[in-house]
Short mmCIF file of N, CA and C in Angstrom, two decimals:
data_model
loop_
_atom_site.label_atom_id
_atom_site.label_comp_id
_atom_site.label_asym_id
_atom_site.label_seq_id
_atom_site.Cartn_x
_atom_site.Cartn_y
_atom_site.Cartn_z
N MET U 1 101.45 -72.04 123.11
CA MET U 1 100.88 -73.24 122.47
C MET U 1 99.56 -73.65 123.15
N LEU U 2 99.72 -73.89 124.28
CA LEU U 2 98.60 -74.40 125.17
C LEU U 2 97.52 -73.11 125.13
N ILE U 3 97.86 -71.84 125.07
CA ILE U 3 96.66 -70.73 124.89
C ILE U 3 96.10 -70.90 123.64
N ILE U 4 96.71 -71.12 122.50
CA ILE U 4 96.07 -71.24 121.36
C ILE U 4 95.33 -72.46 121.20
N GLY U 5 95.60 -73.62 121.96
CA GLY U 5 94.45 -74.95 121.76
C GLY U 5 93.54 -74.55 122.54
N ILE U 6 93.59 -73.67 123.69
CA ILE U 6 92.31 -73.61 124.44
C ILE U 6 91.51 -72.60 123.76
N ASN U 7 92.09 -71.54 122.97
CA ASN U 7 91.24 -70.62 122.17
C ASN U 7 90.74 -71.30 121.02
N TYR U 8 91.28 -72.24 120.53
CA TYR U 8 90.57 -73.06 119.48
C TYR U 8 89.81 -74.05 119.84
N MET U 9 89.75 -74.49 120.91
CA MET U 9 88.77 -75.41 121.32
C MET U 9 87.33 -74.44 121.79
N THR U 10 87.50 -73.42 122.55
CA THR U 10 86.38 -72.48 122.76
C THR U 10 85.72 -72.00 121.42
N PHE U 11 86.50 -71.52 120.42
CA PHE U 11 86.16 -71.17 119.17
C PHE U 11 85.21 -72.37 118.53
N THR U 12 85.81 -73.54 118.50
CA THR U 12 84.86 -74.66 118.06
C THR U 12 83.69 -74.87 118.49
N GLN U 13 83.68 -74.61 120.14
CA GLN U 13 82.56 -75.08 120.75
C GLN U 13 81.55 -73.77 120.56
N PHE U 14 81.80 -72.49 120.35
CA PHE U 14 80.84 -71.49 120.05
C PHE U 14 80.50 -71.61 118.51
N GLN U 15 81.32 -72.01 117.55
CA GLN U 15 80.95 -71.98 116.19
C GLN U 15 80.13 -73.13 115.75
N ILE U 16 80.12 -74.29 116.48
CA ILE U 16 79.27 -75.32 115.99
C ILE U 16 77.68 -74.95 116.40
N PRO U 17 77.35 -74.51 117.49
CA PRO U 17 76.14 -74.16 117.69
C PRO U 17 75.65 -72.82 116.79
N PHE U 18 76.41 -71.86 116.49
CA PHE U 18 76.28 -70.72 115.46
C PHE U 18 75.88 -71.36 114.07
N LEU U 19 76.77 -72.50 113.76
CA LEU U 19 76.45 -73.13 112.57
C LEU U 19 75.08 -73.66 112.52
N ASN U 20 74.64 -74.54 113.48
CA ASN U 20 73.38 -75.05 113.85
C ASN U 20 72.29 -73.98 113.69
N LEU U 21 72.69 -73.11 114.30
CA LEU U 21 71.63 -71.94 114.33
C LEU U 21 71.52 -71.25 113.16
N GLY U 22 72.31 -70.99 112.35
CA GLY U 22 72.21 -70.62 111.01
C GLY U 22 71.48 -71.58 110.03
N SER U 23 71.67 -72.59 110.14
CA SER U 23 70.90 -73.81 109.25
C SER U 23 69.66 -73.85 109.82
N THR U 24 69.02 -73.94 111.12
CA THR U 24 68.00 -73.67 111.57
C THR U 24 67.10 -72.69 111.21
N VAL U 25 67.68 -71.50 111.16
CA VAL U 25 67.16 -70.23 110.96
C VAL U 25 66.69 -70.21 109.35
N SER U 26 67.44 -70.97 108.58
CA SER U 26 67.41 -70.81 107.09
C SER U 26 66.40 -71.82 106.76
N PHE U 27 66.23 -72.96 107.56
CA PHE U 27 65.18 -74.13 107.25
C PHE U 27 63.99 -73.41 107.34
N TYR U 28 63.58 -72.59 108.85
CA TYR U 28 62.35 -72.13 109.11
C TYR U 28 62.11 -70.75 108.27
N PHE U 29 62.84 -70.01 107.89
CA PHE U 29 62.99 -69.07 106.72
C PHE U 29 62.19 -69.54 105.50
N GLU U 30 62.83 -70.72 105.03
CA GLU U 30 62.12 -71.43 103.80
C GLU U 30 60.62 -71.82 104.25
N GLN U 31 60.56 -72.40 105.41
CA GLN U 31 59.25 -72.89 105.68
C GLN U 31 58.12 -71.46 105.69
N LEU U 32 58.84 -70.58 106.47
CA LEU U 32 57.95 -69.34 106.42
C LEU U 32 57.55 -68.81 104.84
N LEU U 33 58.28 -68.73 103.94
CA LEU U 33 58.29 -68.33 102.77
C LEU U 33 57.24 -69.18 101.96
N ASP U 34 57.15 -70.66 102.40
CA ASP U 34 56.18 -71.41 101.72
C ASP U 34 54.92 -71.27 102.15
N TYR U 35 54.77 -70.99 103.49
CA TYR U 35 53.60 -70.69 104.20
C TYR U 35 52.96 -69.33 103.65
N THR U 36 53.96 -68.26 103.44
CA THR U 36 53.23 -67.01 102.98
C THR U 36 52.98 -67.02 101.68
N SER U 37 53.60 -67.80 100.94
CA SER U 37 53.16 -68.11 99.38
C SER U 37 51.83 -68.86 99.09
N VAL U 38 51.47 -69.79 100.04
CA VAL U 38 50.30 -70.44 100.33
C VAL U 38 49.15 -69.44 100.60
N ILE U 39 49.33 -68.55 101.73
CA ILE U 39 48.33 -67.85 102.01
C ILE U 39 48.07 -66.79 100.96
N THR U 40 49.06 -66.23 100.41
CA THR U 40 48.81 -65.51 99.44
C THR U 40 48.11 -65.69 98.16
N LYS U 41 48.23 -66.92 97.84
CA LYS U 41 47.56 -67.77 96.78
C LYS U 41 46.03 -67.80 97.31
N MET U 42 45.77 -68.35 98.52
CA MET U 42 44.62 -68.36 99.02
C MET U 42 43.69 -66.96 99.02
N VAL U 43 44.47 -66.09 99.56
CA VAL U 43 43.90 -64.59 99.39
C VAL U 43 43.44 -64.07 98.01
N CYS U 44 44.48 -64.37 97.18
CA CYS U 44 44.00 -63.83 95.81
C CYS U 44 43.43 -64.85 95.08
#
């Protein structure tokens, strides 16, 4: 039971930064798409 608790704590410690990383990457990806659409409109 103790090993399961330790594994769960380490899993959540690794999972939370991973979720934050995913939301940050998606946010920057949306920003990048906005910039590329603006640049293509300016070029065209």
